[in-house]
Amino acid sequence: MVQSVVNQVVSRYYKLPPISQTTKKILEFIDDQWSAIEVRQFESKIHYYKALANITDHLLQCLTTERIENPPLFLYEKFNMNMDELGSELSLTFEVAEWSGNSFIIKKYLVDTDEEMNLLFNNMISVFCEKAFGQLPERIEIYSLMEGKKETFIPTKKDVSGGLEYLNMIKNILQEPKKYLKTDSLAVCKSCSYQKRCYEGLI
């Protein structure tokens, strides 16, 4: 739920003209999107207000540190591409991509991150950009909004080969369903009070 709020705030902010990209606007967007979240959906009131405070504080820092002069190259755009190496189609959503000289910068704003997930994201982006655009990003920036941290990756050809190995491994696992357990995720979705807004964001 909180990640959905972050996505909406970032998207709305980047769509504003530079002169309107202010702290006040970010606060307005957070207030508007956060209204769908209830205290009872958190472990406690302390957890609720801590999450709100951290997300607000760190989103303000991340979005206002550097002035955005030009519209983003991509903003929450989904791409599909056939990959011969995998014999299947790869689908990926670019949250934010900005121009940078002769290349581009990929930015990802997450509620929480961990090292393994960050490395995986770096490899996946590297594979997709190399195959789809014939060019690697200048860098990839991943923001952890609960902790207020930014991790920066400089993609290399090694990340592309590592990403392909991982994707092939996942493909092989999925082709042998006995090796993994399918859960009833729909039951989980039906119990979520954020279901309506989540669904509306997909159509």
Coordinates of N, CA and C in Angstrom, one line a residue:
M1 N 0.8 -1.2 0.0 CA 0.0 0.0 0.0 C 0.9 1.3 0.0
V2 N 1.9 1.3 0.9 CA 2.7 2.4 0.9 C 3.5 2.6 -0.4
Q3 N 3.9 1.5 -1.0 CA 4.7 1.6 -2.2 C 3.8 2.2 -3.3
S4 N 2.5 1.9 -3.3 CA 1.6 2.4 -4.3 C 1.5 4.0 -4.1
V5 N 1.5 4.4 -2.8 CA 1.5 5.8 -2.5 C 2.7 6.5 -3.1
V6 N 3.8 5.9 -2.9 CA 5.1 6.4 -3.4 C 5.1 6.5 -4.9
N7 N 4.6 5.5 -5.5 CA 4.6 5.5 -7.0 C 3.7 6.6 -7.5
Q8 N 2.5 6.8 -6.9 CA 1.6 7.9 -7.3 C 2.2 9.3 -7.1
V9 N 2.9 9.5 -6.0 CA 3.4 10.8 -5.6 C 4.6 11.1 -6.6
V10 N 5.5 10.1 -6.8 CA 6.6 10.3 -7.8 C 6.1 10.6 -9.2
S11 N 5.1 9.9 -9.6 CA 4.6 10.1 -11.0 C 3.9 11.4 -11.1
R12 N 3.1 11.8 -10.2 CA 2.5 13.1 -10.3 C 3.5 14.3 -10.2
Y13 N 4.5 14.1 -9.4 CA 5.5 15.1 -9.2 C 6.3 15.3 -10.6
Y14 N 6.7 14.3 -11.2 CA 7.5 14.4 -12.4 C 6.7 14.9 -13.6
K15 N 5.4 14.8 -13.5 CA 4.5 15.3 -14.6 C 4.3 16.8 -14.5
L16 N 4.7 17.4 -13.3 CA 4.5 18.8 -13.2 C 5.6 19.6 -14.0
P17 N 5.3 20.8 -14.4 CA 6.3 21.6 -15.0 C 7.4 22.0 -14.0
P18 N 8.6 22.2 -14.3 CA 9.7 22.5 -13.3 C 9.3 23.6 -12.3
I19 N 8.6 24.7 -12.8 CA 8.3 25.8 -11.9 C 7.3 25.3 -10.8
S20 N 6.5 24.3 -11.0 CA 5.5 23.8 -10.0 C 6.1 22.7 -9.2
Q21 N 7.3 22.2 -9.4 CA 7.8 21.1 -8.6 C 8.4 21.6 -7.3
T22 N 7.5 21.8 -6.3 CA 7.8 22.4 -5.1 C 7.5 21.4 -3.9
T23 N 8.1 21.8 -2.8 CA 7.9 21.0 -1.5 C 6.4 20.9 -1.2
K24 N 5.7 22.1 -1.4 CA 4.3 22.1 -1.1 C 3.5 21.1 -1.9
K25 N 3.9 21.0 -3.2 CA 3.2 20.0 -4.1 C 3.4 18.6 -3.6
I26 N 4.6 18.3 -3.2 CA 4.9 16.9 -2.7 C 4.0 16.6 -1.5
L27 N 4.0 17.6 -0.6 CA 3.2 17.4 0.6 C 1.7 17.2 0.3
E28 N 1.2 18.0 -0.7 CA -0.2 17.8 -1.1 C -0.4 16.4 -1.7
F29 N 0.5 16.0 -2.5 CA 0.3 14.6 -3.2 C 0.3 13.5 -2.1
I30 N 1.3 13.6 -1.1 CA 1.3 12.6 -0.1 C 0.1 12.6 0.7
D31 N -0.4 13.8 1.1 CA -1.6 13.9 1.9 C -2.8 13.3 1.1
D32 N -2.9 13.5 -0.2 CA -4.0 13.0 -1.0 C -3.9 11.5 -1.1
Q33 N -2.8 11.0 -1.4 CA -2.6 9.5 -1.6 C -2.7 8.7 -0.3
W34 N -2.1 9.3 0.8 CA -2.1 8.6 2.0 C -3.5 8.4 2.7
S35 N -4.4 9.2 2.2 CA -5.7 9.2 2.8 C -6.4 7.8 2.7
A36 N -5.9 7.0 1.7 CA -6.5 5.7 1.5 C -6.0 4.7 2.5
I37 N -5.0 5.0 3.2 CA -4.3 4.1 4.2 C -4.9 4.3 5.6
E38 N -5.2 3.2 6.3 CA -5.8 3.3 7.6 C -4.8 2.9 8.6
V39 N -4.9 3.4 9.8 CA -4.0 3.0 10.9 C -4.0 1.5 11.2
R40 N -5.2 1.0 11.1 CA -5.4 -0.5 11.5 C -4.6 -1.4 10.5
Q41 N -4.2 -0.9 9.4 CA -3.4 -1.7 8.5 C -1.9 -1.8 8.8
F42 N -1.5 -1.2 9.9 CA -0.2 -1.2 10.4 C -0.1 -2.0 11.7
E43 N 1.1 -2.3 12.1 CA 1.3 -3.1 13.4 C 0.8 -2.3 14.6
S44 N 0.9 -0.9 14.5 CA 0.5 -0.1 15.6 C 0.5 1.4 15.1
K45 N 0.0 2.3 16.0 CA -0.1 3.7 15.6 C 1.3 4.2 15.4
I46 N 2.3 3.7 16.3 CA 3.6 4.2 16.2 C 4.2 3.8 14.8
H47 N 3.9 2.6 14.4 CA 4.4 2.1 13.1 C 3.8 2.9 11.9
Y48 N 2.5 3.3 12.1 CA 1.8 4.1 11.0 C 2.5 5.4 10.9
Y49 N 2.6 6.1 12.0 CA 3.1 7.5 12.0 C 4.6 7.5 11.6
K50 N 5.4 6.5 12.0 CA 6.8 6.4 11.7 C 6.9 6.2 10.2
A51 N 6.1 5.4 9.6 CA 6.1 5.2 8.1 C 5.8 6.5 7.4
L52 N 4.7 7.1 7.8 CA 4.3 8.4 7.2 C 5.4 9.4 7.3
A53 N 6.0 9.6 8.5 CA 7.1 10.6 8.7 C 8.3 10.3 7.8
N54 N 8.7 9.0 7.8 CA 9.9 8.6 7.0 C 9.7 8.8 5.5
I55 N 8.6 8.3 5.1 CA 8.3 8.5 3.6 C 8.2 9.9 3.2
T56 N 7.5 10.7 4.0 CA 7.4 12.2 3.7 C 8.8 12.8 3.7
D57 N 9.5 12.6 4.7 CA 10.8 13.3 4.9 C 11.8 12.9 3.7
H58 N 11.9 11.6 3.5 CA 12.8 11.2 2.5 C 12.4 11.4 1.1
L59 N 11.1 11.4 0.8 CA 10.6 11.7 -0.5 C 10.9 13.2 -0.8
L60 N 10.7 14.0 0.2 CA 11.1 15.5 0.0 C 12.5 15.6 -0.3
Q61 N 13.4 14.9 0.4 CA 14.8 15.0 0.2 C 15.2 14.5 -1.2
C62 N 14.7 13.4 -1.6 CA 15.0 12.8 -2.9 C 14.6 13.6 -4.1
L63 N 13.4 14.1 -4.0 CA 12.8 14.8 -5.2 C 13.2 16.2 -5.3
T64 N 13.6 16.8 -4.2 CA 14.0 18.3 -4.3 C 15.5 18.6 -4.3
T65 N 16.3 17.5 -4.1 CA 17.7 17.7 -4.0 C 18.3 18.2 -5.4
E66 N 17.8 17.6 -6.4 CA 18.3 18.0 -7.8 C 17.1 18.6 -8.6
R67 N 17.3 19.7 -9.1 CA 16.2 20.4 -9.9 C 16.1 19.7 -11.3
I68 N 14.8 19.3 -11.6 CA 14.5 18.6 -12.9 C 14.2 19.7 -13.9
E69 N 15.1 19.8 -14.9 CA 15.0 20.8 -15.9 C 14.2 20.3 -17.1
N70 N 14.3 19.0 -17.4 CA 13.6 18.4 -18.6 C 12.6 17.3 -18.2
P71 N 11.6 17.1 -19.0 CA 10.7 16.0 -18.7 C 11.5 14.6 -18.7
P72 N 11.0 13.7 -17.9 CA 11.7 12.4 -17.9 C 11.7 11.7 -19.2
L73 N 12.7 10.9 -19.5 CA 12.7 10.0 -20.7 C 11.6 9.0 -20.6
F74 N 11.4 8.3 -19.5 CA 10.4 7.4 -19.2 C 9.8 7.7 -17.8
L75 N 8.5 7.5 -17.7 CA 7.8 7.7 -16.4 C 6.8 6.6 -16.2
Y76 N 7.1 5.6 -15.4 CA 6.2 4.5 -15.2 C 5.7 3.9 -16.5
E77 N 6.6 3.6 -17.4 CA 6.3 3.0 -18.7 C 6.7 1.6 -18.8
K78 N 5.8 0.7 -19.3 CA 6.0 -0.7 -19.4 C 6.5 -1.0 -20.8
F79 N 7.6 -1.9 -20.8 CA 8.1 -2.3 -22.1 C 8.1 -3.8 -22.2
N80 N 7.8 -4.3 -23.4 CA 7.9 -5.8 -23.6 C 8.9 -6.0 -24.7
M81 N 9.7 -7.1 -24.6 CA 10.7 -7.4 -25.6 C 10.9 -8.9 -25.7
N82 N 11.0 -9.4 -26.9 CA 11.3 -10.8 -27.1 C 12.8 -11.0 -27.0
M83 N 13.2 -12.0 -26.1 CA 14.6 -12.2 -25.9 C 15.0 -13.6 -26.5
D84 N 15.8 -13.6 -27.5 CA 16.2 -14.8 -28.1 C 17.0 -15.7 -27.2
E85 N 17.8 -15.1 -26.3 CA 18.6 -15.9 -25.3 C 17.7 -16.7 -24.4
L86 N 16.5 -16.2 -24.1 CA 15.6 -16.8 -23.2 C 14.5 -17.6 -23.9
G87 N 14.3 -17.3 -25.1 CA 13.2 -17.9 -25.9 C 11.9 -17.5 -25.3
S88 N 11.8 -16.3 -24.8 CA 10.6 -15.8 -24.2 C 10.6 -14.3 -24.2
E89 N 9.5 -13.8 -23.7 CA 9.3 -12.3 -23.7 C 9.6 -11.8 -22.3
L90 N 10.3 -10.7 -22.3 CA 10.7 -10.0 -21.0 C 9.9 -8.7 -20.9
S91 N 9.2 -8.5 -19.8 CA 8.4 -7.3 -19.5 C 9.0 -6.6 -18.3
L92 N 9.2 -5.2 -18.5 CA 9.8 -4.4 -17.4 C 9.2 -3.0 -17.4
T93 N 8.9 -2.5 -16.2 CA 8.4 -1.2 -16.1 C 9.5 -0.3 -15.6
F94 N 9.8 0.8 -16.3 CA 10.7 1.8 -15.9 C 10.0 2.9 -15.1
E95 N 10.3 3.0 -13.8 CA 9.6 4.0 -13.0 C 10.0 5.4 -13.5
V96 N 11.3 5.7 -13.4 CA 11.8 7.0 -13.8 C 13.1 6.9 -14.5
A97 N 13.2 7.4 -15.7 CA 14.5 7.5 -16.5 C 14.7 8.9 -17.0
E98 N 15.9 9.4 -16.7 CA 16.2 10.8 -17.0 C 17.4 10.9 -18.0
W99 N 17.3 11.8 -18.9 CA 18.4 12.0 -19.8 C 19.7 12.4 -19.1
S100 N 20.8 12.0 -19.6 CA 22.1 12.4 -19.0 C 23.2 12.4 -20.1
G101 N 23.4 13.5 -20.7 CA 24.5 13.6 -21.7 C 24.1 12.7 -22.9
N102 N 25.0 11.7 -23.1 CA 24.7 10.8 -24.2 C 24.0 9.5 -23.8
S103 N 23.7 9.4 -22.5 CA 23.0 8.2 -22.0 C 21.8 8.6 -21.1
F104 N 21.5 7.8 -20.1 CA 20.3 8.1 -19.3 C 20.6 7.5 -17.9
I105 N 19.8 8.0 -17.0 CA 19.9 7.5 -15.6 C 18.5 6.9 -15.2
I106 N 18.6 5.7 -14.6 CA 17.4 5.0 -14.1 C 17.3 5.3 -12.6
K107 N 16.0 5.7 -12.2 CA 15.8 5.9 -10.8 C 14.6 5.0 -10.3
K108 N 14.8 4.5 -9.1 CA 13.7 3.6 -8.5 C 13.5 4.0 -7.1
Y109 N 12.3 4.4 -6.7 CA 12.0 4.8 -5.4 C 11.2 3.7 -4.7
L110 N 11.8 3.1 -3.6 CA 11.2 2.0 -2.9 C 11.0 2.3 -1.5
V111 N 10.0 1.7 -0.9 CA 9.7 1.8 0.6 C 10.9 1.2 1.3
D112 N 11.3 0.0 0.9 CA 12.4 -0.7 1.6 C 13.2 -1.4 0.5
T113 N 14.4 -1.6 0.8 CA 15.3 -2.4 -0.1 C 16.2 -3.3 0.7
D114 N 16.8 -4.2 -0.1 CA 17.9 -5.0 0.5 C 19.0 -5.2 -0.6
E115 N 20.2 -5.6 -0.2 CA 21.3 -5.7 -1.1 C 21.0 -6.7 -2.2
E116 N 20.5 -7.8 -1.9 CA 20.2 -8.8 -3.0 C 19.2 -8.3 -4.0
M117 N 18.2 -7.7 -3.5 CA 17.2 -7.1 -4.5 C 17.8 -6.0 -5.3
N118 N 18.6 -5.2 -4.8 CA 19.2 -4.1 -5.5 C 20.1 -4.6 -6.6
L119 N 20.9 -5.7 -6.3 CA 21.8 -6.3 -7.3 C 21.0 -6.9 -8.4
L120 N 19.9 -7.6 -8.0 CA 19.0 -8.2 -9.0 C 18.4 -7.2 -10.0
F121 N 17.9 -6.0 -9.4 CA 17.4 -5.0 -10.2 C 18.4 -4.4 -11.2
N122 N 19.6 -4.2 -10.7 CA 20.7 -3.7 -11.5 C 20.9 -4.6 -12.7
N123 N 21.0 -6.0 -12.4 CA 21.2 -6.9 -13.5 C 20.0 -6.9 -14.5
M124 N 18.8 -6.9 -14.0 CA 17.6 -6.9 -14.9 C 17.6 -5.7 -15.8
I125 N 17.8 -4.5 -15.2 CA 17.8 -3.3 -16.0 C 18.9 -3.3 -17.0
S126 N 20.1 -3.9 -16.6 CA 21.2 -3.9 -17.6 C 20.9 -4.8 -18.8
V127 N 20.3 -6.0 -18.5 CA 19.9 -6.9 -19.6 C 18.9 -6.2 -20.5
F128 N 17.9 -5.6 -19.9 CA 16.8 -5.0 -20.8 C 17.4 -3.9 -21.6
C129 N 18.1 -3.0 -21.0 CA 18.6 -1.8 -21.7 C 19.6 -2.2 -22.8
E130 N 20.4 -3.2 -22.5 CA 21.4 -3.6 -23.5 C 20.7 -4.2 -24.7
K131 N 19.7 -5.0 -24.5 CA 19.0 -5.7 -25.6 C 18.0 -4.8 -26.3
A132 N 17.3 -4.0 -25.5 CA 16.2 -3.1 -26.1 C 16.8 -1.8 -26.7
F133 N 17.8 -1.2 -26.1 CA 18.2 0.1 -26.5 C 19.7 0.1 -27.1
G134 N 20.3 -1.1 -26.9 CA 21.7 -1.2 -27.4 C 22.7 -0.3 -26.6
Q135 N 22.3 0.0 -25.4 CA 23.1 0.9 -24.5 C 22.8 0.7 -23.1
L136 N 23.8 0.7 -22.2 CA 23.6 0.6 -20.8 C 23.3 2.0 -20.2
P137 N 22.6 2.1 -19.1 CA 22.4 3.3 -18.4 C 23.7 3.9 -17.9
E138 N 23.8 5.2 -17.8 CA 25.0 5.8 -17.1 C 25.1 5.3 -15.7
R139 N 24.0 5.3 -15.0 CA 23.9 4.7 -13.7 C 22.5 4.4 -13.3
I140 N 22.4 3.6 -12.2 CA 21.1 3.2 -11.7 C 21.1 3.7 -10.2
E141 N 20.0 4.4 -9.9 CA 19.9 4.9 -8.5 C 18.7 4.3 -7.8
I142 N 18.9 3.7 -6.7 CA 17.8 3.0 -6.0 C 17.7 3.7 -4.6
Y143 N 16.5 4.3 -4.3 CA 16.3 5.0 -3.1 C 15.5 4.2 -2.1
S144 N 15.9 4.0 -0.9 CA 15.2 3.3 0.2 C 14.6 4.4 1.1
L145 N 13.3 4.6 1.0 CA 12.6 5.7 1.6 C 12.4 5.6 3.1
M146 N 12.3 4.4 3.6 CA 12.2 4.2 5.0 C 13.5 4.6 5.7
E147 N 14.6 4.3 5.1 CA 15.9 4.5 5.7 C 16.6 5.8 5.2
G148 N 16.1 6.3 4.1 CA 16.7 7.6 3.6 C 18.0 7.3 2.9
K149 N 18.2 6.2 2.3 CA 19.5 5.8 1.7 C 19.4 5.7 0.2
K150 N 20.5 6.0 -0.5 CA 20.5 5.9 -1.9 C 21.7 5.0 -2.3
E151 N 21.4 4.0 -3.1 CA 22.5 3.2 -3.6 C 22.7 3.4 -5.1
T152 N 23.9 3.6 -5.6 CA 24.1 3.9 -7.0 C 24.9 2.7 -7.6
F153 N 24.5 2.3 -8.8 CA 25.2 1.3 -9.6 C 25.6 1.8 -10.9
I154 N 26.8 1.4 -11.3 CA 27.3 1.8 -12.7 C 27.3 0.5 -13.5
P155 N 26.3 0.2 -14.3 CA 26.2 -1.0 -15.0 C 27.3 -1.3 -15.9
T156 N 27.7 -2.6 -16.0 CA 28.7 -3.1 -16.9 C 28.2 -4.3 -17.7
K157 N 29.0 -4.7 -18.7 CA 28.7 -5.9 -19.5 C 28.6 -7.2 -18.6
K158 N 29.3 -7.2 -17.5 CA 29.2 -8.3 -16.6 C 27.9 -8.4 -15.9
D159 N 27.2 -7.3 -15.7 CA 25.9 -7.3 -15.1 C 24.9 -7.9 -16.1
V160 N 25.1 -7.6 -17.4 CA 24.2 -8.2 -18.5 C 24.3 -9.7 -18.4
S161 N 25.5 -10.3 -18.4 CA 25.7 -11.7 -18.4 C 25.1 -12.3 -17.2
G162 N 25.3 -11.6 -16.0 CA 24.8 -12.1 -14.8 C 23.3 -12.1 -14.8
G163 N 22.7 -11.1 -15.4 CA 21.2 -11.0 -15.4 C 20.6 -12.1 -16.3
L164 N 21.3 -12.4 -17.4 CA 20.8 -13.4 -18.3 C 20.9 -14.8 -17.6
E165 N 21.9 -15.1 -16.9 CA 22.0 -16.3 -16.1 C 20.9 -16.4 -15.1
Y166 N 20.6 -15.4 -14.4 CA 19.5 -15.4 -13.4 C 18.1 -15.6 -14.1
L167 N 17.9 -14.9 -15.2 CA 16.6 -15.1 -15.9 C 16.4 -16.5 -16.5
N168 N 17.5 -17.1 -17.0 CA 17.4 -18.5 -17.4 C 17.1 -19.4 -16.3
M169 N 17.7 -19.2 -15.1 CA 17.5 -20.0 -14.0 C 16.0 -19.9 -13.6
I170 N 15.4 -18.7 -13.5 CA 14.0 -18.5 -13.2 C 13.1 -19.2 -14.2
K171 N 13.5 -19.1 -15.4 CA 12.7 -19.7 -16.5 C 12.6 -21.2 -16.3
N172 N 13.8 -21.8 -16.0 CA 13.9 -23.3 -15.8 C 13.1 -23.7 -14.6
I173 N 13.1 -23.0 -13.6 CA 12.3 -23.3 -12.3 C 10.8 -23.3 -12.6
L174 N 10.4 -22.2 -13.3 CA 9.0 -22.1 -13.6 C 8.4 -23.1 -14.6
Q175 N 9.3 -23.7 -15.4 CA 8.9 -24.7 -16.3 C 8.8 -26.1 -15.6
E176 N 9.2 -26.1 -14.3 CA 9.1 -27.4 -13.5 C 8.3 -27.0 -12.3
P177 N 7.0 -27.0 -12.4 CA 6.2 -26.5 -11.2 C 6.3 -27.3 -9.9
K178 N 6.8 -28.5 -10.0 CA 7.0 -29.3 -8.8 C 8.0 -28.7 -7.9
K179 N 8.8 -27.8 -8.4 CA 9.9 -27.3 -7.6 C 9.5 -26.0 -6.9
Y180 N 8.3 -25.5 -7.1 CA 7.9 -24.3 -6.3 C 6.5 -24.5 -5.9
L181 N 6.1 -23.7 -4.9 CA 4.8 -23.8 -4.3 C 3.9 -22.6 -4.7
K182 N 2.8 -22.9 -5.3 CA 1.9 -21.8 -5.7 C 1.0 -21.4 -4.5
T183 N 0.9 -20.2 -4.2 CA 0.0 -19.8 -3.0 C -1.2 -19.1 -3.6
D184 N -2.3 -19.1 -2.7 CA -3.5 -18.5 -3.1 C -3.5 -17.0 -2.9
S185 N -2.8 -16.3 -3.8 CA -2.5 -14.8 -3.6 C -3.8 -14.0 -3.7
L186 N -4.8 -14.6 -4.5 CA -6.1 -13.8 -4.6 C -6.8 -13.7 -3.3
A187 N -6.7 -14.7 -2.4 CA -7.3 -14.6 -1.1 C -6.7 -13.5 -0.3
V188 N -5.4 -13.3 -0.5 CA -4.7 -12.2 0.2 C -5.2 -10.9 -0.3
C189 N -5.3 -10.8 -1.6 CA -5.8 -9.5 -2.2 C -7.2 -9.2 -1.8
K190 N -8.1 -10.2 -1.7 CA -9.4 -9.9 -1.3 C -9.6 -9.4 0.1
S191 N -8.6 -9.6 1.0 CA -8.7 -9.2 2.4 C -8.0 -7.8 2.5
C192 N -7.5 -7.2 1.5 CA -6.8 -6.0 1.5 C -7.7 -4.8 1.3
S193 N -7.8 -3.9 2.2 CA -8.7 -2.7 2.1 C -8.2 -1.7 1.0
Y194 N -7.0 -2.0 0.4 CA -6.5 -1.1 -0.6 C -6.8 -1.6 -2.0
Q195 N -7.6 -2.7 -2.0 CA -7.8 -3.5 -3.3 C -8.4 -2.6 -4.4
K196 N -9.4 -1.7 -4.1 CA -10.0 -1.0 -5.1 C -9.1 -0.1 -5.8
R197 N -8.3 0.7 -5.1 CA -7.3 1.6 -5.7 C -6.2 0.9 -6.4
C198 N -5.8 -0.2 -5.9 CA -4.8 -1.0 -6.5 C -5.3 -1.5 -7.9
Y199 N -6.5 -2.0 -7.9 CA -7.1 -2.5 -9.2 C -7.3 -1.4 -10.2
E200 N -7.7 -0.2 -9.7 CA -7.9 0.9 -10.6 C -6.6 1.3 -11.3
G201 N -5.5 1.1 -10.6 CA -4.2 1.5 -11.1 C -3.7 0.6 -12.2
L202 N -4.4 -0.6 -12.3 CA -3.9 -1.6 -13.3 C -4.7 -1.5 -14.6
I203 N -5.9 -0.7 -14.6 CA -6.7 -0.7 -15.8 C -6.7 0.7 -16.5

